[in-house]
Amino acid sequence: MTLLITIFAAVAATLIWYTKPGLRDLKIGVLCWMFWGASLMWTIDAVFEFSELKADYFAPAGSDMLNDAFLGFSVVALALIIWTVIVLVSDPRGTVKAALTRR
Amino acid sequence: MACFLVPAAEAVVTTVISKAAEKKDQDLTKIETESHVSAPETPKKVPFSRKLRWLSNMLWGGAVLLCFEHLWHGEVVPYPPFLTAAADPGDTAEMLHEMSTVGVCMALLITAVWVGMVIVTGIIEKRAVPEEKATQEV
């Protein structure tokens, strides 16, 4: 579930990066790298887990699935927080600087 | 248990190399600008330092999010020994085994994907050269 949520987030971030060139200065690429990197790593995790559990891998307990989904959404939230901090610190459009220096 | 440490170690190495390559690229650009050697008719290639940054970004991003997952599962703690498996020798052996299998595979897959990206970028750059020349001839 965590892997699926991260893959959806990676695809969404990549589509935004591709279709909205005006948003690229807001470092959407950071989100793409983070989500794709984590997706690839969790894919390996899933392959090893599948090799151990075989068919049981596709029939997780309800509580495990809920916990994994909760983790997946938390991971997306963490990535968005990291991205927000990077955007605010690098301030590519000068918005933070303008807000701080405005009288 | 601590599989993300292998890609994180690779991320440190690639970041150091990409910083060194970036400095080298900047020096080359400076020399070209000063001596007016640059050929404006040739399309610009993506510098290797930038390509290496793609790899380090992917490795860092994945390692950070996986570190969070390990915190979530209580495998990483914010106090010494930081890795809960390091407290027990039996668990440590299991952790090292996981790092040498899952961790190494993670690092290899990300590196393989990056190699694919670099090859595709190279093909696109090669295709751009004849197109650019054709445009100039017209």
PDB file of C-alpha atoms in Angstrom:
ATOM      1  CA  MET A   1       0.000   0.000   0.000  1.00  0.00           C
ATOM      2  CA  THR A   2       2.874   2.363   0.859  1.00  0.00           C
ATOM      3  CA  LEU A   3       4.521   1.498  -2.465  1.00  0.00           C
ATOM      4  CA  LEU A   4       1.292   2.088  -4.407  1.00  0.00           C
ATOM      5  CA  ILE A   5       0.634   5.481  -2.773  1.00  0.00           C
ATOM      6  CA  THR A   6       4.238   6.571  -3.411  1.00  0.00           C
ATOM      7  CA  ILE A   7       4.056   5.469  -7.073  1.00  0.00           C
ATOM      8  CA  PHE A   8       0.821   7.456  -7.559  1.00  0.00           C
ATOM      9  CA  ALA A   9       2.506  10.476  -5.936  1.00  0.00           C
ATOM     10  CA  ALA A  10       5.568  10.043  -8.203  1.00  0.00           C
ATOM     11  CA  VAL A  11       3.426   9.856 -11.361  1.00  0.00           C
ATOM     12  CA  ALA A  12       1.347  12.879 -10.280  1.00  0.00           C
ATOM     13  CA  ALA A  13       4.481  14.954  -9.527  1.00  0.00           C
ATOM     14  CA  THR A  14       6.049  13.949 -12.870  1.00  0.00           C
ATOM     15  CA  LEU A  15       2.875  14.849 -14.803  1.00  0.00           C
ATOM     16  CA  ILE A  16       2.755  18.260 -13.098  1.00  0.00           C
ATOM     17  CA  TRP A  17       6.463  18.789 -13.924  1.00  0.00           C
ATOM     18  CA  TYR A  18       5.837  17.827 -17.576  1.00  0.00           C
ATOM     19  CA  THR A  19       2.586  19.709 -18.225  1.00  0.00           C
ATOM     20  CA  LYS A  20       3.226  22.890 -16.216  1.00  0.00           C
ATOM     21  CA  PRO A  21       6.602  24.328 -17.281  1.00  0.00           C
ATOM     22  CA  GLY A  22       5.750  27.535 -15.394  1.00  0.00           C
ATOM     23  CA  LEU A  23       5.862  25.645 -12.107  1.00  0.00           C
ATOM     24  CA  ARG A  24       9.348  24.190 -12.664  1.00  0.00           C
ATOM     25  CA  ASP A  25      11.004  27.125 -10.905  1.00  0.00           C
ATOM     26  CA  LEU A  26       9.082  25.978  -7.811  1.00  0.00           C
ATOM     27  CA  LYS A  27      11.332  22.893  -7.786  1.00  0.00           C
ATOM     28  CA  ILE A  28       8.637  20.315  -8.598  1.00  0.00           C
ATOM     29  CA  GLY A  29      11.588  18.153  -9.696  1.00  0.00           C
ATOM     30  CA  VAL A  30      12.556  17.690  -6.031  1.00  0.00           C
ATOM     31  CA  LEU A  31       9.242  15.908  -5.435  1.00  0.00           C
ATOM     32  CA  CYS A  32       9.753  13.738  -8.541  1.00  0.00           C
ATOM     33  CA  TRP A  33      13.220  12.600  -7.403  1.00  0.00           C
ATOM     34  CA  MET A  34      12.056  11.893  -3.851  1.00  0.00           C
ATOM     35  CA  PHE A  35       8.971   9.904  -4.856  1.00  0.00           C
ATOM     36  CA  TRP A  36      10.692   7.950  -7.655  1.00  0.00           C
ATOM     37  CA  GLY A  37      13.688   7.149  -5.448  1.00  0.00           C
ATOM     38  CA  ALA A  38      11.446   5.854  -2.654  1.00  0.00           C
ATOM     39  CA  SER A  39       9.213   3.970  -5.129  1.00  0.00           C
ATOM     40  CA  LEU A  40      12.209   2.116  -6.603  1.00  0.00           C
ATOM     41  CA  MET A  41      13.525   1.237  -3.147  1.00  0.00           C
ATOM     42  CA  TRP A  42      10.139  -0.021  -1.948  1.00  0.00           C
ATOM     43  CA  THR A  43       9.820  -2.051  -5.160  1.00  0.00           C
ATOM     44  CA  ILE A  44      12.917  -4.011  -4.101  1.00  0.00           C
ATOM     45  CA  ASP A  45      11.436  -4.364  -0.614  1.00  0.00           C
ATOM     46  CA  ALA A  46       8.223  -5.714  -2.192  1.00  0.00           C
ATOM     47  CA  VAL A  47      10.144  -8.200  -4.378  1.00  0.00           C
ATOM     48  CA  PHE A  48      11.996  -9.608  -1.355  1.00  0.00           C
ATOM     49  CA  GLU A  49       8.771  -9.740   0.673  1.00  0.00           C
ATOM     50  CA  PHE A  50       6.996 -11.517  -2.211  1.00  0.00           C
ATOM     51  CA  SER A  51       9.812 -14.078  -2.467  1.00  0.00           C
ATOM     52  CA  GLU A  52       9.230 -14.882   1.227  1.00  0.00           C
ATOM     53  CA  LEU A  53       5.427 -14.783   1.426  1.00  0.00           C
ATOM     54  CA  LYS A  54       4.516 -15.874  -2.134  1.00  0.00           C
ATOM     55  CA  ALA A  55       0.729 -15.565  -2.721  1.00  0.00           C
ATOM     56  CA  ASP A  56       0.108 -14.384   0.860  1.00  0.00           C
ATOM     57  CA  TYR A  57       1.812 -11.116  -0.128  1.00  0.00           C
ATOM     58  CA  PHE A  58      -1.352 -10.148  -2.023  1.00  0.00           C
ATOM     59  CA  ALA A  59      -3.686 -10.963   0.870  1.00  0.00           C
ATOM     60  CA  PRO A  60      -2.546  -8.700   3.720  1.00  0.00           C
ATOM     61  CA  ALA A  61      -4.522  -8.379   6.943  1.00  0.00           C
ATOM     62  CA  GLY A  62      -6.894  -5.400   7.078  1.00  0.00           C
ATOM     63  CA  SER A  63      -5.053  -3.780   9.981  1.00  0.00           C
ATOM     64  CA  ASP A  64      -1.682  -4.114   8.163  1.00  0.00           C
ATOM     65  CA  MET A  65      -3.152  -2.540   5.042  1.00  0.00           C
ATOM     66  CA  LEU A  66      -4.612   0.352   7.046  1.00  0.00           C
ATOM     67  CA  ASN A  67      -1.269   0.920   8.781  1.00  0.00           C
ATOM     68  CA  ASP A  68       0.583   0.796   5.442  1.00  0.00           C
ATOM     69  CA  ALA A  69      -1.885   3.262   3.896  1.00  0.00           C
ATOM     70  CA  PHE A  70      -1.485   5.580   6.874  1.00  0.00           C
ATOM     71  CA  LEU A  71       2.313   5.306   6.448  1.00  0.00           C
ATOM     72  CA  GLY A  72       2.025   5.983   2.699  1.00  0.00           C
ATOM     73  CA  PHE A  73       0.035   9.182   3.232  1.00  0.00           C
ATOM     74  CA  SER A  74       2.457  10.239   5.982  1.00  0.00           C
ATOM     75  CA  VAL A  75       5.380   9.710   3.597  1.00  0.00           C
ATOM     76  CA  VAL A  76       3.658  11.908   0.983  1.00  0.00           C
ATOM     77  CA  ALA A  77       3.008  14.557   3.664  1.00  0.00           C
ATOM     78  CA  LEU A  78       6.667  14.463   4.764  1.00  0.00           C
ATOM     79  CA  ALA A  79       7.873  14.846   1.163  1.00  0.00           C
ATOM     80  CA  LEU A  80       5.504  17.817   0.670  1.00  0.00           C
ATOM     81  CA  ILE A  81       6.798  19.424   3.887  1.00  0.00           C
ATOM     82  CA  ILE A  82      10.442  18.982   2.741  1.00  0.00           C
ATOM     83  CA  TRP A  83       9.534  20.471  -0.668  1.00  0.00           C
ATOM     84  CA  THR A  84       7.722  23.439   0.960  1.00  0.00           C
ATOM     85  CA  VAL A  85      10.757  24.182   3.149  1.00  0.00           C
ATOM     86  CA  ILE A  86      13.089  23.991   0.111  1.00  0.00           C
ATOM     87  CA  VAL A  87      10.829  26.356  -1.883  1.00  0.00           C
ATOM     88  CA  LEU A  88      10.523  28.843   0.996  1.00  0.00           C
ATOM     89  CA  VAL A  89      14.266  28.818   1.735  1.00  0.00           C
ATOM     90  CA  SER A  90      15.372  29.090  -1.921  1.00  0.00           C
ATOM     91  CA  ASP A  91      12.511  31.574  -2.588  1.00  0.00           C
ATOM     92  CA  PRO A  92      12.729  31.348  -6.425  1.00  0.00           C
ATOM     93  CA  ARG A  93      10.051  34.016  -7.045  1.00  0.00           C
ATOM     94  CA  GLY A  94      11.253  36.372  -4.317  1.00  0.00           C
ATOM     95  CA  THR A  95       7.866  36.197  -2.540  1.00  0.00           C
ATOM     96  CA  VAL A  96       9.304  35.591   0.950  1.00  0.00           C
ATOM     97  CA  LYS A  97      11.845  38.383   0.508  1.00  0.00           C
ATOM     98  CA  ALA A  98       9.137  40.761  -0.737  1.00  0.00           C
ATOM     99  CA  ALA A  99       6.856  39.874   2.188  1.00  0.00           C
ATOM    100  CA  LEU A 100       9.643  40.380   4.730  1.00  0.00           C
ATOM    101  CA  THR A 101      10.883  43.667   3.292  1.00  0.00           C
ATOM    102  CA  ARG A 102       7.421  45.162   2.686  1.00  0.00           C
ATOM    103  CA  ARG A 103       6.609  48.056   4.992  1.00  0.00           C
TER     104      ARG A 103
ATOM    105  CA  MET B   1      16.032  -2.917   9.348  1.00  0.00           C
ATOM    106  CA  ALA B   2      18.605  -0.517   7.932  1.00  0.00           C
ATOM    107  CA  CYS B   3      18.546  -1.275   4.201  1.00  0.00           C
ATOM    108  CA  PHE B   4      18.281   2.446   3.374  1.00  0.00           C
ATOM    109  CA  LEU B   5      21.816   2.996   4.712  1.00  0.00           C
ATOM    110  CA  VAL B   6      23.365   1.437   1.574  1.00  0.00           C
ATOM    111  CA  PRO B   7      21.651   3.898  -0.875  1.00  0.00           C
ATOM    112  CA  ALA B   8      22.357   6.699   1.640  1.00  0.00           C
ATOM    113  CA  ALA B   9      26.086   5.835   1.559  1.00  0.00           C
ATOM    114  CA  GLU B  10      25.991   5.827  -2.238  1.00  0.00           C
ATOM    115  CA  ALA B  11      24.210   9.198  -2.102  1.00  0.00           C
ATOM    116  CA  VAL B  12      27.069  10.678  -0.046  1.00  0.00           C
ATOM    117  CA  VAL B  13      29.656   9.396  -2.549  1.00  0.00           C
ATOM    118  CA  THR B  14      27.716  10.624  -5.625  1.00  0.00           C
ATOM    119  CA  THR B  15      27.100  14.029  -4.012  1.00  0.00           C
ATOM    120  CA  VAL B  16      30.835  14.495  -3.391  1.00  0.00           C
ATOM    121  CA  ILE B  17      31.689  13.396  -6.965  1.00  0.00           C
ATOM    122  CA  SER B  18      28.961  15.592  -8.507  1.00  0.00           C
ATOM    123  CA  LYS B  19      30.206  18.631  -6.549  1.00  0.00           C
ATOM    124  CA  ALA B  20      33.753  18.001  -7.835  1.00  0.00           C
ATOM    125  CA  ALA B  21      32.466  17.473 -11.406  1.00  0.00           C
ATOM    126  CA  GLU B  22      30.359  20.658 -11.150  1.00  0.00           C
ATOM    127  CA  LYS B  23      33.435  22.654 -10.175  1.00  0.00           C
ATOM    128  CA  LYS B  24      35.344  21.144 -13.120  1.00  0.00           C
ATOM    129  CA  ASP B  25      32.474  21.996 -15.523  1.00  0.00           C
ATOM    130  CA  GLN B  26      32.362  25.565 -14.213  1.00  0.00           C
ATOM    131  CA  ASP B  27      36.130  25.945 -14.692  1.00  0.00           C
ATOM    132  CA  LEU B  28      35.839  24.645 -18.281  1.00  0.00           C
ATOM    133  CA  THR B  29      33.004  27.077 -19.039  1.00  0.00           C
ATOM    134  CA  LYS B  30      35.084  29.906 -17.576  1.00  0.00           C
ATOM    135  CA  ILE B  31      38.068  28.996 -19.783  1.00  0.00           C
ATOM    136  CA  GLU B  32      35.815  28.757 -22.866  1.00  0.00           C
ATOM    137  CA  THR B  33      34.253  32.153 -22.133  1.00  0.00           C
ATOM    138  CA  GLU B  34      37.613  33.822 -21.544  1.00  0.00           C
ATOM    139  CA  SER B  35      39.300  32.366 -24.649  1.00  0.00           C
ATOM    140  CA  HIS B  36      36.146  32.556 -26.866  1.00  0.00           C
ATOM    141  CA  VAL B  37      36.672  28.903 -27.864  1.00  0.00           C
ATOM    142  CA  SER B  38      33.021  27.885 -27.503  1.00  0.00           C
ATOM    143  CA  ALA B  39      31.161  26.946 -30.680  1.00  0.00           C
ATOM    144  CA  PRO B  40      27.752  28.631 -30.578  1.00  0.00           C
ATOM    145  CA  GLU B  41      26.394  26.485 -33.435  1.00  0.00           C
ATOM    146  CA  THR B  42      26.655  23.217 -31.468  1.00  0.00           C
ATOM    147  CA  PRO B  43      23.671  22.478 -29.204  1.00  0.00           C
ATOM    148  CA  LYS B  44      24.456  22.404 -25.491  1.00  0.00           C
ATOM    149  CA  LYS B  45      24.849  19.000 -23.860  1.00  0.00           C
ATOM    150  CA  VAL B  46      23.684  18.264 -20.339  1.00  0.00           C
ATOM    151  CA  PRO B  47      26.862  18.400 -18.203  1.00  0.00           C
ATOM    152  CA  PHE B  48      27.886  15.156 -16.483  1.00  0.00           C
ATOM    153  CA  SER B  49      27.758  16.853 -13.081  1.00  0.00           C
ATOM    154  CA  ARG B  50      24.046  17.554 -13.651  1.00  0.00           C
ATOM    155  CA  LYS B  51      23.412  13.966 -14.699  1.00  0.00           C
ATOM    156  CA  LEU B  52      25.179  12.774 -11.562  1.00  0.00           C
ATOM    157  CA  ARG B  53      22.982  15.089  -9.505  1.00  0.00           C
ATOM    158  CA  TRP B  54      19.911  13.202 -10.827  1.00  0.00           C
ATOM    159  CA  LEU B  55      21.341  10.055  -9.241  1.00  0.00           C
ATOM    160  CA  SER B  56      22.195  11.699  -5.932  1.00  0.00           C
ATOM    161  CA  ASN B  57      18.755  13.392  -5.784  1.00  0.00           C
ATOM    162  CA  MET B  58      17.003  10.071  -6.318  1.00  0.00           C
ATOM    163  CA  LEU B  59      19.209   8.334  -3.736  1.00  0.00           C
ATOM    164  CA  TRP B  60      18.811  11.089  -1.113  1.00  0.00           C
ATOM    165  CA  GLY B  61      15.052  11.373  -1.659  1.00  0.00           C
ATOM    166  CA  GLY B  62      14.513   7.638  -1.377  1.00  0.00           C
ATOM    167  CA  ALA B  63      16.832   7.301   1.634  1.00  0.00           C
ATOM    168  CA  VAL B  64      15.067  10.111   3.534  1.00  0.00           C
ATOM    169  CA  LEU B  65      11.583   8.671   2.940  1.00  0.00           C
ATOM    170  CA  LEU B  66      12.746   5.142   3.802  1.00  0.00           C
ATOM    171  CA  CYS B  67      14.422   6.444   6.971  1.00  0.00           C
ATOM    172  CA  PHE B  68      10.998   7.836   7.945  1.00  0.00           C
ATOM    173  CA  GLU B  69       9.461   4.407   7.295  1.00  0.00           C
ATOM    174  CA  HIS B  70      12.061   2.796   9.579  1.00  0.00           C
ATOM    175  CA  LEU B  71      11.317   5.409  12.263  1.00  0.00           C
ATOM    176  CA  TRP B  72       7.615   4.559  11.858  1.00  0.00           C
ATOM    177  CA  HIS B  73       8.327   0.876  12.441  1.00  0.00           C
ATOM    178  CA  GLY B  74      10.653   1.582  15.399  1.00  0.00           C
ATOM    179  CA  GLU B  75      13.742   0.230  13.614  1.00  0.00           C
ATOM    180  CA  VAL B  76      15.464   3.610  13.789  1.00  0.00           C
ATOM    181  CA  VAL B  77      15.414   5.672  16.997  1.00  0.00           C
ATOM    182  CA  PRO B  78      16.605   9.255  17.581  1.00  0.00           C
ATOM    183  CA  TYR B  79      18.996   8.191  20.375  1.00  0.00           C
ATOM    184  CA  PRO B  80      22.032   5.842  20.500  1.00  0.00           C
ATOM    185  CA  PRO B  81      22.532   3.224  19.163  1.00  0.00           C
ATOM    186  CA  PHE B  82      20.045   4.750  16.593  1.00  0.00           C
ATOM    187  CA  LEU B  83      19.411   1.340  15.018  1.00  0.00           C
ATOM    188  CA  THR B  84      17.434  -0.888  17.378  1.00  0.00           C
ATOM    189  CA  ALA B  85      18.950  -3.968  15.720  1.00  0.00           C
ATOM    190  CA  ALA B  86      22.420  -2.811  16.795  1.00  0.00           C
ATOM    191  CA  ALA B  87      21.582  -3.501  20.458  1.00  0.00           C
ATOM    192  CA  ASP B  88      21.457  -7.283  20.000  1.00  0.00           C
ATOM    193  CA  PRO B  89      24.210  -9.307  18.199  1.00  0.00           C
ATOM    194  CA  GLY B  90      21.645 -11.670  16.630  1.00  0.00           C
ATOM    195  CA  ASP B  91      19.624  -8.775  15.268  1.00  0.00           C
ATOM    196  CA  THR B  92      22.815  -7.064  14.092  1.00  0.00           C
ATOM    197  CA  ALA B  93      23.737 -10.081  11.968  1.00  0.00           C
ATOM    198  CA  GLU B  94      20.226 -10.083  10.474  1.00  0.00           C
ATOM    199  CA  MET B  95      20.489  -6.344   9.827  1.00  0.00           C
ATOM    200  CA  LEU B  96      23.828  -6.713   8.060  1.00  0.00           C
ATOM    201  CA  HIS B  97      22.394  -9.548   5.950  1.00  0.00           C
ATOM    202  CA  GLU B  98      19.435  -7.342   4.983  1.00  0.00           C
ATOM    203  CA  MET B  99      21.760  -4.474   4.119  1.00  0.00           C
ATOM    204  CA  SER B 100      23.897  -6.714   1.918  1.00  0.00           C
ATOM    205  CA  THR B 101      20.875  -8.110   0.051  1.00  0.00           C
ATOM    206  CA  VAL B 102      17.940  -5.648   0.035  1.00  0.00           C
ATOM    207  CA  GLY B 103      20.074  -2.528   0.497  1.00  0.00           C
ATOM    208  CA  VAL B 104      22.545  -3.424  -2.253  1.00  0.00           C
ATOM    209  CA  CYS B 105      19.676  -4.332  -4.624  1.00  0.00           C
ATOM    210  CA  MET B 106      18.025  -0.952  -3.910  1.00  0.00           C
ATOM    211  CA  ALA B 107      21.237   0.907  -4.735  1.00  0.00           C
ATOM    212  CA  LEU B 108      21.783  -1.217  -7.865  1.00  0.00           C
ATOM    213  CA  LEU B 109      18.216  -0.671  -9.167  1.00  0.00           C
ATOM    214  CA  ILE B 110      18.412   3.104  -8.712  1.00  0.00           C
ATOM    215  CA  THR B 111      21.833   3.177 -10.389  1.00  0.00           C
ATOM    216  CA  ALA B 112      20.509   1.016 -13.270  1.00  0.00           C
ATOM    217  CA  VAL B 113      17.533   3.367 -13.763  1.00  0.00           C
ATOM    218  CA  TRP B 114      19.929   6.324 -13.755  1.00  0.00           C
ATOM    219  CA  VAL B 115      22.197   4.628 -16.349  1.00  0.00           C
ATOM    220  CA  GLY B 116      19.067   4.164 -18.508  1.00  0.00           C
ATOM    221  CA  MET B 117      18.219   7.847 -18.118  1.00  0.00           C
ATOM    222  CA  VAL B 118      21.763   8.872 -19.093  1.00  0.00           C
ATOM    223  CA  ILE B 119      21.647   6.618 -22.208  1.00  0.00           C
ATOM    224  CA  VAL B 120      18.252   8.041 -23.275  1.00  0.00           C
ATOM    225  CA  THR B 121      19.535  11.595 -22.694  1.00  0.00           C
ATOM    226  CA  GLY B 122      22.591  10.777 -24.849  1.00  0.00           C
ATOM    227  CA  ILE B 123      20.350   9.518 -27.692  1.00  0.00           C
ATOM    228  CA  ILE B 124      18.182  12.654 -27.479  1.00  0.00           C
ATOM    229  CA  GLU B 125      21.315  14.853 -27.559  1.00  0.00           C
ATOM    230  CA  LYS B 126      22.677  12.976 -30.602  1.00  0.00           C
ATOM    231  CA  ARG B 127      19.351  13.389 -32.415  1.00  0.00           C
ATOM    232  CA  ALA B 128      19.351  17.103 -31.595  1.00  0.00           C
ATOM    233  CA  VAL B 129      22.669  17.638 -33.444  1.00  0.00           C
ATOM    234  CA  PRO B 130      21.432  16.758 -37.019  1.00  0.00           C
ATOM    235  CA  GLU B 131      18.165  18.623 -36.410  1.00  0.00           C
ATOM    236  CA  GLU B 132      20.107  21.717 -35.343  1.00  0.00           C
ATOM    237  CA  LYS B 133      22.397  21.462 -38.392  1.00  0.00           C
ATOM    238  CA  ALA B 134      19.399  21.059 -40.737  1.00  0.00           C
ATOM    239  CA  THR B 135      17.758  24.133 -39.235  1.00  0.00           C
ATOM    240  CA  GLN B 136      20.954  26.145 -39.720  1.00  0.00           C
ATOM    241  CA  GLU B 137      21.288  25.016 -43.357  1.00  0.00           C
ATOM    242  CA  VAL B 138      17.713  26.148 -44.152  1.00  0.00           C
TER     243      VAL B 138
END
